[in-house]
Coordinates of N, CA and C in Angstrom, one line a residue:
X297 N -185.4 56.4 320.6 CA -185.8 56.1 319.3 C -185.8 54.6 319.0
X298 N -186.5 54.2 318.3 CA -186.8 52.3 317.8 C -186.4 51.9 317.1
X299 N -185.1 51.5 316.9 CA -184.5 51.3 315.5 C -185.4 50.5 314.8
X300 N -186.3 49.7 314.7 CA -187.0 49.1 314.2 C -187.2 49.3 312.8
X301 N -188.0 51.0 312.5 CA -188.9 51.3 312.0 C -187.7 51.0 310.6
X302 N -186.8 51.0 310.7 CA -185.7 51.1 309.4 C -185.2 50.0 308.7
X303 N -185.3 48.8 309.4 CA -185.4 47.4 308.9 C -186.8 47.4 308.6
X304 N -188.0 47.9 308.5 CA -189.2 46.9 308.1 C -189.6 48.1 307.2
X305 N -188.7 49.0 307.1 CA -188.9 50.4 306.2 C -188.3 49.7 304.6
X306 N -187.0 49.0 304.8 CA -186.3 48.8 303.8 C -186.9 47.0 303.1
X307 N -187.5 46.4 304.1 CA -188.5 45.4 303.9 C -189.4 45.7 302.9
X308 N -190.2 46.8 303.1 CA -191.4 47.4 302.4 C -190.6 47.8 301.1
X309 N -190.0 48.7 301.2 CA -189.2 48.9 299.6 C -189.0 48.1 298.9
X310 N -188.2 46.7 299.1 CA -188.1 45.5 298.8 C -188.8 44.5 297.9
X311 N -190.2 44.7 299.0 CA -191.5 43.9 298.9 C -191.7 45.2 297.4
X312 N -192.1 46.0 297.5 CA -192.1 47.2 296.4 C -191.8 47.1 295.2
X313 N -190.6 47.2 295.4 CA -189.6 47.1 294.1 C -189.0 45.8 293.6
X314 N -189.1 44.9 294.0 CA -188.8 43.5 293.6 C -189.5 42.8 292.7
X315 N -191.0 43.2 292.2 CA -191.5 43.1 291.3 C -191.3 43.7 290.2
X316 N -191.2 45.3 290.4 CA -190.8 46.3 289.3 C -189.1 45.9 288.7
X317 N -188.6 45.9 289.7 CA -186.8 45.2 288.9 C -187.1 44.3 288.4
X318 N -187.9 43.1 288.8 CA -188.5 42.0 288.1 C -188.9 42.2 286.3
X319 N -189.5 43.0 286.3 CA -190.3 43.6 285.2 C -189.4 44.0 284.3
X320 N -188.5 44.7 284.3 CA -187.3 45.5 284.1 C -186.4 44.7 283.2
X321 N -186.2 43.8 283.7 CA -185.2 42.7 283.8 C -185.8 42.0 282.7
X322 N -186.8 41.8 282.3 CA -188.1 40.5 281.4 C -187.9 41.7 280.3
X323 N -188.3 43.1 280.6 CA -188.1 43.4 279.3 C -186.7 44.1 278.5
X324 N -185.5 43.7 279.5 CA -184.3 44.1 278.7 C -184.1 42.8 278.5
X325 N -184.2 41.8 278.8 CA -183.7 40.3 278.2 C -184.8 40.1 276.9
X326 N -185.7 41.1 277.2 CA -186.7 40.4 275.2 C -186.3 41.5 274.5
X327 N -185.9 42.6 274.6 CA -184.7 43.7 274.0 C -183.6 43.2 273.2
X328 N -183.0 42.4 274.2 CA -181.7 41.9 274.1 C -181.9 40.4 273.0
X329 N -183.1 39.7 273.5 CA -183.6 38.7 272.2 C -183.9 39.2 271.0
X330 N -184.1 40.3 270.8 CA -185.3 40.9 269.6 C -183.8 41.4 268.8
X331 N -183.1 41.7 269.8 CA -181.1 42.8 268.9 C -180.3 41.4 268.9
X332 N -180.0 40.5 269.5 CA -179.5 39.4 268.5 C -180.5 38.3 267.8
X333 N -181.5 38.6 267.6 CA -181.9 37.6 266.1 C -181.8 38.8 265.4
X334 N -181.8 40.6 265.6 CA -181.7 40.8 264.7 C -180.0 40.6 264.1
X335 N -179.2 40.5 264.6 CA -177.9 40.9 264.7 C -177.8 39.3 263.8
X336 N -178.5 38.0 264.4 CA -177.9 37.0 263.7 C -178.8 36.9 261.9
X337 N -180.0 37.5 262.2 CA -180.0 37.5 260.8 C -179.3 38.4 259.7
X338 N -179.0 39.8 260.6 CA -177.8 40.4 259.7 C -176.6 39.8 259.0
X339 N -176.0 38.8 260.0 CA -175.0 38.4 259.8 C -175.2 36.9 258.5
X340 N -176.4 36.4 258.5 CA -176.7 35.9 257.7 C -176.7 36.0 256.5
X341 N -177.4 36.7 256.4 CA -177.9 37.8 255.0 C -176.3 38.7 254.6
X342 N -175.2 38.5 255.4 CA -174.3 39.7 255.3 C -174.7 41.3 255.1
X343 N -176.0 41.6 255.9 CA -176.0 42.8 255.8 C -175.3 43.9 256.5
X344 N -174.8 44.7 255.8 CA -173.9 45.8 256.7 C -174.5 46.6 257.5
X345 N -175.8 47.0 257.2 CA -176.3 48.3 258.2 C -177.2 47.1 259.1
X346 N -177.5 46.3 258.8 CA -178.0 45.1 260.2 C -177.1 45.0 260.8
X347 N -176.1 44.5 260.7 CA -174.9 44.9 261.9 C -174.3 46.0 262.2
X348 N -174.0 46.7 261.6 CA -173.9 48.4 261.8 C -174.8 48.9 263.3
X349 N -175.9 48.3 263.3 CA -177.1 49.1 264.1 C -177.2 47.9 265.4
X350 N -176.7 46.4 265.3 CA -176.6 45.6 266.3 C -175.3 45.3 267.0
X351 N -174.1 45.9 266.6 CA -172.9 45.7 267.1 C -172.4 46.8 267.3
X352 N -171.6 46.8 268.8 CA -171.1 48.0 269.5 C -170.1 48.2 268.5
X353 N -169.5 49.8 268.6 CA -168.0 50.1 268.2 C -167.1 49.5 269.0
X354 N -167.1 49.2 270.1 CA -166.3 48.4 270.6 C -166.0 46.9 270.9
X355 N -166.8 46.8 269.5 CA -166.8 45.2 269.7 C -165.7 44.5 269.8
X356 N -165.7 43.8 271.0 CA -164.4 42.4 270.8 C -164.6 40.9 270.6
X357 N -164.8 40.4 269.3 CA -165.1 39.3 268.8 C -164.8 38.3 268.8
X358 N -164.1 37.1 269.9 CA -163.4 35.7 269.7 C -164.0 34.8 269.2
X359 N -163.5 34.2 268.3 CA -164.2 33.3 267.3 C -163.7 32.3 268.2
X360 N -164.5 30.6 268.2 CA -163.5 29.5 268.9 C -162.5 29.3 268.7
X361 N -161.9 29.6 266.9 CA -160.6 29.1 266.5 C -159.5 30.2 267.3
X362 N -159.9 31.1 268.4 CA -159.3 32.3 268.8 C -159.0 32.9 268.0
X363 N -159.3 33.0 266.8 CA -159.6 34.9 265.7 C -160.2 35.9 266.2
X364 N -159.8 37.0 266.6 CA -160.4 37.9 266.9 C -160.5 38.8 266.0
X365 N -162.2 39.7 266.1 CA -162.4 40.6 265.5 C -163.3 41.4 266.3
X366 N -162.6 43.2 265.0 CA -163.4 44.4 265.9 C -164.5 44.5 265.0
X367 N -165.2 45.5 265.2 CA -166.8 45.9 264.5 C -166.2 45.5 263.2
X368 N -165.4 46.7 262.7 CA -165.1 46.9 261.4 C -164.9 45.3 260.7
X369 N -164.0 44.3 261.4 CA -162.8 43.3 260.4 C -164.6 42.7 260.3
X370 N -165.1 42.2 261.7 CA -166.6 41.4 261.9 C -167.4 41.5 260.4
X371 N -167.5 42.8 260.1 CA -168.2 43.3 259.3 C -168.4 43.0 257.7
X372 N -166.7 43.2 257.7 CA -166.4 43.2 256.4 C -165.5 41.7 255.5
X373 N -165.7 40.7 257.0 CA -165.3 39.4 256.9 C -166.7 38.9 256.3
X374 N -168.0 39.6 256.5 CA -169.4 38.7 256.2 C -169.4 39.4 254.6
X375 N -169.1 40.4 254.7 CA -170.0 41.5 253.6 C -168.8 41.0 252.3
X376 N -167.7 40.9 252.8 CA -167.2 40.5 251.0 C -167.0 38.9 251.0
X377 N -167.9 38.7 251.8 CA -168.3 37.1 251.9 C -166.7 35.8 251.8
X378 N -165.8 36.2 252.8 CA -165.0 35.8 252.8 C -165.5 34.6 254.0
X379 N -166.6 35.2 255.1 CA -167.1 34.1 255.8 C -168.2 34.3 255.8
X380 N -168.8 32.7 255.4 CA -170.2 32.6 254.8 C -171.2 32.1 256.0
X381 N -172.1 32.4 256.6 CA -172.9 31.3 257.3 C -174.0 31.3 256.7
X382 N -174.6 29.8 257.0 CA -175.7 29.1 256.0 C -176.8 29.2 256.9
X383 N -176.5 28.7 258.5 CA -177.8 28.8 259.5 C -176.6 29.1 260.4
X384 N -177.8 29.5 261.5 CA -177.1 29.5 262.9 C -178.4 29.7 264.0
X385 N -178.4 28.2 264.9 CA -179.3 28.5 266.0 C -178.9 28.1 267.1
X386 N -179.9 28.4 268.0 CA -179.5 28.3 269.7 C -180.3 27.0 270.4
X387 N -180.0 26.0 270.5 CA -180.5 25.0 271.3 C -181.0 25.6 272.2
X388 N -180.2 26.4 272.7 CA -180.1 27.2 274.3 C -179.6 29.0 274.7
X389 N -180.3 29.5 274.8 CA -179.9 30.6 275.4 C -180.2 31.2 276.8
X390 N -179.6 32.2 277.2 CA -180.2 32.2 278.5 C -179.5 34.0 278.7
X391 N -180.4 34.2 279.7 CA -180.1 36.2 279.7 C -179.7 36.3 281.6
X392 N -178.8 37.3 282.1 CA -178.9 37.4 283.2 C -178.3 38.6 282.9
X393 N -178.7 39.5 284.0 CA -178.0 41.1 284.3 C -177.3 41.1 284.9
X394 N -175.8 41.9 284.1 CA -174.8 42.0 284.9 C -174.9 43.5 285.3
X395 N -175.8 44.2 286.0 CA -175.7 45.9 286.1 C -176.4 46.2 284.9
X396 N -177.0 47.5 285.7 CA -177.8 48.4 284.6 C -176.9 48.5 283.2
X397 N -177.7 48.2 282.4 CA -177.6 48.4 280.9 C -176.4 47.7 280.5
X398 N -176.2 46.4 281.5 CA -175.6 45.2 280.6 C -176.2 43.8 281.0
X399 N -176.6 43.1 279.8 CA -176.7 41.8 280.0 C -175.6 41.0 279.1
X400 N -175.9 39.6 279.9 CA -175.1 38.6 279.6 C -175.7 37.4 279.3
X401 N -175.6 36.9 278.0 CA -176.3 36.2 277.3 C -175.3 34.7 277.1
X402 N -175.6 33.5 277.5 CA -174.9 32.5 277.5 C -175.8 31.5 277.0
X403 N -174.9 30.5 276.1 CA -176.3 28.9 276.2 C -174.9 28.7 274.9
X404 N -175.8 28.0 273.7 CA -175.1 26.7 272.5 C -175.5 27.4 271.4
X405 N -174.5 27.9 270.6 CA -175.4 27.6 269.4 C -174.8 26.9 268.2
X406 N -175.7 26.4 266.8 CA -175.3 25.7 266.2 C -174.8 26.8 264.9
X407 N -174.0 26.9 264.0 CA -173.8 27.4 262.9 C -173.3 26.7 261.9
X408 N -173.6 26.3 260.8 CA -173.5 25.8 259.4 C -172.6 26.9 259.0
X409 N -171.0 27.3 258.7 CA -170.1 28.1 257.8 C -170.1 26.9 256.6
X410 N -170.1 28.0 255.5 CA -169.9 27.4 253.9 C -168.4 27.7 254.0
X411 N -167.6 28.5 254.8 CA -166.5 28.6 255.2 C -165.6 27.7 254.9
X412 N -164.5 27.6 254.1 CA -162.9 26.2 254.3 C -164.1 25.1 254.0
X413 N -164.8 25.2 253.2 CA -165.7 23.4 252.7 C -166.7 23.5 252.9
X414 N -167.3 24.3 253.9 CA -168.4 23.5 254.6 C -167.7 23.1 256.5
X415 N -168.3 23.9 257.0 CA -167.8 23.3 258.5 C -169.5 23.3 259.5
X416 N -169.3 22.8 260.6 CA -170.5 22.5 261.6 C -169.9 22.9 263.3
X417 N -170.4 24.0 263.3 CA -170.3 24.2 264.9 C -171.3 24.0 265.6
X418 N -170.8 23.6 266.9 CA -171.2 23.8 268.0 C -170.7 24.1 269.0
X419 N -171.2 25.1 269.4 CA -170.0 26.1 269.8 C -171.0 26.5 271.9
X420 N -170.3 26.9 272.6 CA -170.8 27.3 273.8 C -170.1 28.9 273.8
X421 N -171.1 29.5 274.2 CA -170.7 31.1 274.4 C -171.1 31.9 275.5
X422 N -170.5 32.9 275.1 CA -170.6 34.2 276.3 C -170.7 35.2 275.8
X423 N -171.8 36.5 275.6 CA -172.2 37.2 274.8 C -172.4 38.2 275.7
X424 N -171.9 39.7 275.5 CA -172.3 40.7 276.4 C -173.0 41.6 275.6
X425 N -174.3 42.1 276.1 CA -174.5 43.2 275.6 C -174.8 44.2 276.4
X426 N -174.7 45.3 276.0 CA -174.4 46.3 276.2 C -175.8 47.8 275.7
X427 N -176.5 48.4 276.6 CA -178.0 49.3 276.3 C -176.4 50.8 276.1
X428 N -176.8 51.2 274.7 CA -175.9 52.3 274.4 C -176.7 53.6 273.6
X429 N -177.4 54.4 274.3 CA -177.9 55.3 273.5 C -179.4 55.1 273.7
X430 N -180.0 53.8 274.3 CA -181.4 53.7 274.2 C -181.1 52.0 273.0
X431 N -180.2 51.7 272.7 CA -180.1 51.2 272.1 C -179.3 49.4 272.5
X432 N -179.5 48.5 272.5 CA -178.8 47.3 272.7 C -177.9 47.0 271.6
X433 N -176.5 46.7 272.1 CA -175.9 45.9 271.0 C -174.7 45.3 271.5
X434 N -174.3 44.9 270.7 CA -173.2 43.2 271.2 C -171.9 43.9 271.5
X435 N -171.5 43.7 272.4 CA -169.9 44.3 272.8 C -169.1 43.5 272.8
X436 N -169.2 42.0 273.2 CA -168.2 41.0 273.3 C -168.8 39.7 273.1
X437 N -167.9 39.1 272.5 CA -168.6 37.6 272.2 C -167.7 37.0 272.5
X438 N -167.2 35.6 272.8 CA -166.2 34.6 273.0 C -167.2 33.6 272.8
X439 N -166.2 32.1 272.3 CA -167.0 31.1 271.8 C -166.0 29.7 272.2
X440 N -166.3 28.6 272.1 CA -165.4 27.4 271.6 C -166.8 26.3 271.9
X441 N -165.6 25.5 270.8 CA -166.2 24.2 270.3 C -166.7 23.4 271.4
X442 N -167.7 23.2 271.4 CA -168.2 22.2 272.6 C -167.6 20.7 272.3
X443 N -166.9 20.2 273.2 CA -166.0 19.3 273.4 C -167.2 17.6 273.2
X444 N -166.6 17.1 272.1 CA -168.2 16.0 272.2 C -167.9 15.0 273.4
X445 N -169.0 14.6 273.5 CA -168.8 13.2 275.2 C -168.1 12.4 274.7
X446 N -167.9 12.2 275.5 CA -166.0 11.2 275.5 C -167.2 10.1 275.7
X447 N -167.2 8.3 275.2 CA -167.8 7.5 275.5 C -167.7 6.6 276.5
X448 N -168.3 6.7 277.6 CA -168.0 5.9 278.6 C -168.0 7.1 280.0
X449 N -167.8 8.5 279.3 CA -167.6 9.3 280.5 C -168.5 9.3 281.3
X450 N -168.6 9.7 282.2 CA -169.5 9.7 283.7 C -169.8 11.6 283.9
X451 N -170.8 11.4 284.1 CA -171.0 13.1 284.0 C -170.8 13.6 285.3
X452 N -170.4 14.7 285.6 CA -170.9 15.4 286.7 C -171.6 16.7 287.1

């Protein structure tokens, strides 16, 4: 027998399918764009069933100041407007698959809280989401303050 035929067998599949996972991949990361702008303009507007429908039940929320919240506190911190946001954008975002029906969403974003005076983040994150039902939505977020350049630093 020629072992051959089984390495240029799994070649072909490869060559095959490497396109189509390609494909796959482009349209759960514009899924995953289309469920948090909607998720951030929920959270804008404090609407409850906009986040209701973009955040997992098992959300685990770290704010930078390390506050944590679940769906529910997330929810009802925006809705009796105890925390206000004015804007919030992404200089930068970026999508990679961690496994079927999770991506991981990383980059900067800026947010305006009317929050304690008026505050200005800029914050670096790590965003999971999670395809539940046919559906995308946020399972984890962790965040902190992007540290400003020290003057004189030297980058690496």
């Amino acid at each position: 027998m020629n072992p051959r035929p089984l390495p240029r067998l799994f070649l072909l599949l490869a060559l095959v399918l490497a396109p189509v996972l390609a494909f796959a991949a482009d349209d759960a990361f514009d899924a995953v764009r289309r469920a948090d702008d909607a998720r951030v303009a929920a959270t804008l507007a404090a609407d409850r069933a906009g986040l209701e429908r973009t955040l997992s039940d098992d959300l685990h929320y770290v704010h930078a100041s390390g506050k944590t919240d679940t769906k529910a506190s997330y929810i009802q911190s925006f809705v009796s407007h105890a925390t206000i946001y004015d804007t919030s954008t992404y200089p930068e975002r970026k999508f990679q698959s961690a496994g079927p029906g999770v991506v991981l969403m990383t980059g900067r974003s800026l947010i305006h809280s009317r929050t304690g005076g008026g505050i200005d983040h800029d914050l670096k994150f790590l965003a999971v989401w999670r395809e539940e039902n046919g559906v995308w939505r946020l399972l984890a977020w962790q965040s902190s303050e992007r540290a400003p350049a020290a003057s004189g630093a030297k980058g690496k």
